Amino acid sequence: MITPMRVFVLLFNPRTENEGIHTIRVSDRNRVLMFESEDDATRFALMLEAQDFPAPAVEAMDAEEIKEFCESADYDWEVIPENGLALPPEHNIEETDWQLEAEPKDSDPDLDDIRRKLEGLL
């Protein structure tokens, strides 16, 4: 199968410091789904939302760029052909890597004090 030049992937927090790509877990490996069809990617994103997963954005990207990312992150990839059936797994992980990175590591007492004072002004 020849991989199309442009594919659609699901991103969380696109174009932010906390951007993350949607993967599914197959055995002990992460796999990025590359959809040939934007409609199929959107349908998959809506199914994720229906499972109370955060809403991903459907983004067009170069297939080779995604493959390079996967190789550097030691992820697998799969091309979902147009009108191919892709269903989200029944169980989602509780905390994603991009959510963990967004959470503050340790609370700073000085910042907490400043925050309380500012909230008191409101």
Coordinates of N, CA and C in Angstrom, one line a residue:
M1 N 0.8 -1.2 0.0 CA 0.0 0.0 0.0 C 0.9 1.2 0.0
I2 N 0.6 2.2 -0.8 CA 1.3 3.4 -0.9 C 0.7 4.4 0.1
T3 N 1.5 5.0 0.9 CA 1.0 5.9 1.9 C 0.7 7.3 1.2
P4 N -0.5 7.8 1.4 CA -0.8 9.1 0.8 C 0.1 10.2 1.4
M5 N 0.3 11.3 0.7 CA 1.2 12.4 1.1 C 0.5 13.1 2.3
R6 N -0.8 13.4 2.2 CA -1.5 14.1 3.2 C -2.4 13.1 4.0
V7 N -2.3 13.1 5.3 CA -3.1 12.3 6.1 C -3.7 13.2 7.2
F8 N -4.7 12.6 7.9 CA -5.3 13.4 9.0 C -5.1 12.6 10.3
V9 N -4.6 13.4 11.3 CA -4.4 12.8 12.6 C -5.2 13.6 13.7
L10 N -5.3 13.0 14.9 CA -6.0 13.7 16.0 C -5.0 14.3 16.9
L11 N -5.1 15.6 17.2 CA -4.2 16.3 18.1 C -5.0 16.9 19.3
F12 N -4.4 16.9 20.4 CA -4.9 17.5 21.6 C -4.1 18.8 21.8
N13 N -4.8 19.9 22.1 CA -4.1 21.2 22.3 C -3.2 21.5 21.2
P14 N -3.7 21.5 20.0 CA -2.8 21.8 18.8 C -2.2 23.2 18.9
R15 N -0.9 23.3 18.4 CA -0.1 24.5 18.4 C 0.0 25.2 19.7
T16 N 0.2 24.4 20.8 CA 0.5 24.9 22.1 C 1.7 24.1 22.6
E17 N 2.3 24.5 23.7 CA 3.4 23.8 24.3 C 3.0 22.4 24.8
N18 N 1.7 22.3 25.0 CA 1.2 21.0 25.6 C 0.5 20.2 24.5
E19 N 0.9 20.3 23.3 CA 0.3 19.5 22.2 C 0.6 18.0 22.3
G20 N -0.4 17.2 22.0 CA -0.3 15.8 22.1 C -1.0 15.1 20.9
I21 N -0.5 14.0 20.5 CA -1.1 13.3 19.4 C -1.8 12.1 19.9
H22 N -3.0 11.8 19.4 CA -3.8 10.6 19.8 C -3.1 9.3 19.4
T23 N -3.0 8.4 20.3 CA -2.5 7.1 20.0 C -3.4 6.0 20.6
I24 N -3.4 4.9 20.0 CA -4.1 3.7 20.7 C -3.0 2.8 21.1
R25 N -3.3 2.0 22.1 CA -2.4 1.1 22.7 C -2.7 -0.3 22.1
V26 N -1.7 -0.9 21.5 CA -1.8 -2.2 20.9 C -0.7 -3.1 21.5
S27 N -1.1 -4.0 22.4 CA -0.2 -4.8 23.2 C 0.6 -3.8 24.1
D28 N 1.9 -3.7 24.0 CA 2.6 -2.7 24.8 C 3.2 -1.6 23.9
R29 N 2.6 -1.3 22.8 CA 3.0 -0.3 21.9 C 2.0 0.8 21.6
N30 N 2.4 2.0 21.5 CA 1.6 3.1 21.0 C 1.5 3.2 19.5
R31 N 0.3 3.4 19.0 CA 0.1 3.4 17.5 C -0.6 4.7 17.2
V32 N -0.1 5.5 16.2 CA -0.7 6.7 15.7 C -1.5 6.2 14.5
L33 N -2.8 6.7 14.5 CA -3.7 6.4 13.3 C -3.6 7.6 12.4
M34 N -3.3 7.2 11.1 CA -3.2 8.3 10.0 C -4.4 8.0 9.1
F35 N -5.4 8.8 9.1 CA -6.6 8.7 8.3 C -6.4 9.3 6.9
E36 N -6.8 8.5 5.9 CA -6.7 9.1 4.5 C -7.9 10.1 4.3
S37 N -9.0 9.9 5.0 CA -10.1 10.8 4.9 C -10.3 11.7 6.1
E38 N -10.5 13.0 5.9 CA -10.8 13.9 7.0 C -12.2 13.5 7.7
D39 N -13.1 13.1 6.9 CA -14.4 12.7 7.4 C -14.3 11.5 8.4
D40 N -13.5 10.5 8.0 CA -13.3 9.4 8.9 C -12.6 9.8 10.2
A41 N -11.6 10.7 10.1 CA -10.9 11.1 11.2 C -11.8 11.9 12.2
T42 N -12.7 12.7 11.6 CA -13.7 13.5 12.4 C -14.7 12.5 13.0
R43 N -15.1 11.5 12.3 CA -16.0 10.5 12.9 C -15.4 9.8 14.1
F44 N -14.1 9.4 14.0 CA -13.4 8.8 15.0 C -13.2 9.7 16.2
A45 N -13.0 11.0 16.0 CA -12.9 12.0 17.1 C -14.2 12.1 17.8
L46 N -15.3 12.1 17.1 CA -16.6 12.2 17.7 C -16.9 11.0 18.6
M47 N -16.4 9.8 18.1 CA -16.6 8.6 18.9 C -15.8 8.7 20.2
L48 N -14.6 9.3 20.1 CA -13.8 9.5 21.3 C -14.6 10.4 22.3
E49 N -15.1 11.5 21.8 CA -15.9 12.4 22.6 C -17.0 11.7 23.3
A50 N -17.7 10.9 22.6 CA -18.9 10.1 23.1 C -18.4 9.2 24.3
Q51 N -17.2 8.9 24.3 CA -16.6 8.0 25.4 C -16.0 8.9 26.5
D52 N -16.4 10.2 26.6 CA -15.9 11.2 27.6 C -14.4 11.4 27.5
F53 N -13.9 11.3 26.3 CA -12.5 11.6 26.1 C -12.4 13.1 25.7
P54 N -11.3 13.8 26.1 CA -11.2 15.2 25.6 C -11.3 15.3 24.1
A55 N -11.9 16.3 23.6 CA -12.1 16.5 22.2 C -10.8 16.8 21.4
P56 N -10.5 15.9 20.5 CA -9.2 16.2 19.7 C -9.6 17.0 18.5
A57 N -8.6 17.7 18.0 CA -8.7 18.4 16.7 C -8.2 17.5 15.6
V58 N -8.9 17.6 14.5 CA -8.4 16.8 13.3 C -7.5 17.7 12.5
E59 N -6.3 17.3 12.3 CA -5.3 18.1 11.6 C -4.7 17.4 10.4
A60 N -4.6 18.1 9.3 CA -3.9 17.5 8.1 C -2.4 17.6 8.3
M61 N -1.7 16.6 8.0 CA -0.3 16.6 8.1 C 0.3 15.7 7.0
D62 N 1.6 15.9 6.8 CA 2.3 15.1 5.8 C 2.6 13.7 6.4
A63 N 2.3 12.7 5.7 CA 2.5 11.3 6.2 C 3.9 11.0 6.6
E64 N 4.9 11.5 5.8 CA 6.3 11.3 6.1 C 6.7 11.9 7.4
E65 N 6.1 13.1 7.7 CA 6.4 13.8 8.9 C 5.9 13.0 10.1
I66 N 4.7 12.4 10.0 CA 4.2 11.6 11.1 C 5.0 10.4 11.3
K67 N 5.4 9.8 10.2 CA 6.3 8.6 10.3 C 7.6 8.9 11.0
E68 N 8.2 10.0 10.6 CA 9.5 10.4 11.3 C 9.2 10.6 12.8
F69 N 8.1 11.3 13.1 CA 7.8 11.5 14.5 C 7.7 10.1 15.2
C70 N 6.9 9.2 14.6 CA 6.7 7.9 15.2 C 8.0 7.2 15.4
E71 N 8.9 7.2 14.5 CA 10.2 6.6 14.6 C 11.0 7.2 15.7
S72 N 11.0 8.5 15.9 CA 11.7 9.2 16.9 C 11.1 8.9 18.3
A73 N 9.8 8.7 18.4 CA 9.2 8.4 19.7 C 9.0 6.9 19.9
D74 N 9.5 6.1 19.0 CA 9.3 4.6 19.1 C 7.9 4.2 19.1
Y75 N 7.1 4.9 18.3 CA 5.6 4.5 18.1 C 5.5 3.8 16.8
D76 N 4.4 3.0 16.7 CA 4.0 2.5 15.5 C 3.0 3.4 14.8
W77 N 2.7 3.2 13.5 CA 1.6 3.9 12.8 C 0.8 3.0 12.0
E78 N -0.4 3.5 11.7 CA -1.3 2.7 10.8 C -2.0 3.7 9.9
V79 N -2.1 3.4 8.7 CA -2.9 4.2 7.7 C -4.3 3.6 7.7
I80 N -5.3 4.4 7.9 CA -6.7 4.0 7.9 C -7.2 4.4 6.5
P81 N -7.5 3.5 5.6 CA -7.9 3.9 4.3 C -9.3 4.6 4.3
E82 N -9.6 5.3 3.3 CA -10.9 6.0 3.2 C -12.0 5.0 3.4
N83 N -13.0 5.3 4.2 CA -14.1 4.5 4.6 C -13.7 3.2 5.3
G84 N -12.5 3.2 5.8 CA -12.0 2.1 6.6 C -12.6 2.2 8.0
L85 N -12.9 1.1 8.6 CA -13.6 1.2 9.9 C -12.5 1.2 11.0
A86 N -12.5 2.3 11.8 CA -11.6 2.4 12.9 C -12.5 2.7 14.1
L87 N -12.4 1.9 15.1 CA -13.2 2.2 16.3 C -12.3 2.4 17.5
P88 N -12.6 3.4 18.3 CA -11.8 3.6 19.5 C -11.9 2.4 20.5
P89 N -10.8 2.2 21.2 CA -10.9 1.1 22.2 C -12.0 1.3 23.2
E90 N -12.5 0.3 23.8 CA -13.6 0.4 24.8 C -13.1 1.1 26.1
H91 N -11.8 1.0 26.4 CA -11.3 1.6 27.6 C -10.2 2.6 27.2
N92 N -10.3 3.7 27.8 CA -9.3 4.8 27.6 C -8.4 4.8 28.9
I93 N -7.2 5.3 28.7 CA -6.4 5.5 29.9 C -6.9 6.7 30.7
E94 N -6.6 6.7 32.0 CA -7.1 7.8 32.8 C -6.4 9.1 32.6
E95 N -5.0 9.1 32.6 CA -4.3 10.3 32.4 C -3.3 10.1 31.2
T96 N -3.4 11.0 30.3 CA -2.5 11.0 29.2 C -1.1 11.6 29.5
D97 N -0.2 11.3 28.6 CA 1.1 12.0 28.8 C 1.0 13.5 28.7
W98 N 0.2 14.0 27.8 CA 0.1 15.4 27.6 C -0.6 16.1 28.8
Q99 N -1.5 15.3 29.4 CA -2.2 15.9 30.6 C -1.2 15.9 31.8
L100 N -0.4 14.9 31.9 CA 0.6 14.9 33.0 C 1.6 16.0 32.9
E101 N 2.0 16.3 31.7 CA 2.9 17.4 31.5 C 2.3 18.7 31.8
A102 N 1.0 18.9 31.7 CA 0.4 20.2 31.9 C 0.2 20.5 33.4
E103 N 0.2 19.4 34.2 CA -0.1 19.6 35.6 C 1.2 20.2 36.3
P104 N 1.0 21.1 37.3 CA 2.2 21.6 38.0 C 2.8 20.5 38.8
K105 N 4.1 20.5 38.8 CA 4.9 19.5 39.5 C 4.7 19.6 41.0
D106 N 5.2 20.6 41.6 CA 5.1 20.8 43.1 C 4.6 22.2 43.3
S107 N 3.7 22.4 44.2 CA 3.2 23.7 44.5 C 4.2 24.5 45.2
D108 N 4.3 25.8 44.8 CA 5.2 26.7 45.4 C 4.4 27.5 46.5
P109 N 4.8 27.5 47.8 CA 4.1 28.2 48.8 C 4.0 29.7 48.5
D110 N 5.0 30.3 48.0 CA 5.0 31.7 47.7 C 3.9 32.0 46.6
L111 N 3.9 31.2 45.6 CA 2.9 31.4 44.5 C 1.5 31.1 45.0
D112 N 1.3 30.1 45.9 CA 0.0 29.9 46.5 C -0.4 31.1 47.3
D113 N 0.5 31.7 48.0 CA 0.1 32.9 48.9 C -0.3 34.0 48.0
I114 N 0.5 34.3 46.9 CA 0.2 35.3 45.9 C -1.2 35.1 45.3
R115 N -1.4 33.8 44.9 CA -2.7 33.5 44.3 C -3.8 33.7 45.2
R116 N -3.7 33.4 46.5 CA -4.8 33.6 47.5 C -5.0 35.1 47.6
K117 N -4.0 35.9 47.6 CA -4.1 37.4 47.8 C -4.8 37.9 46.5
L118 N -4.4 37.5 45.4 CA -5.1 38.0 44.1 C -6.5 37.6 44.1
E119 N -6.8 36.3 44.5 CA -8.2 35.9 44.5 C -9.0 36.7 45.5
G120 N -8.4 37.1 46.6 CA -9.1 37.9 47.6 C -9.5 39.3 47.1
L121 N -8.7 39.8 46.1 CA -9.0 41.1 45.5 C -10.2 41.0 44.6
L122 N -10.5 39.9 44.1 CA -11.7 39.8 43.2 C -12.9 39.7 44.1

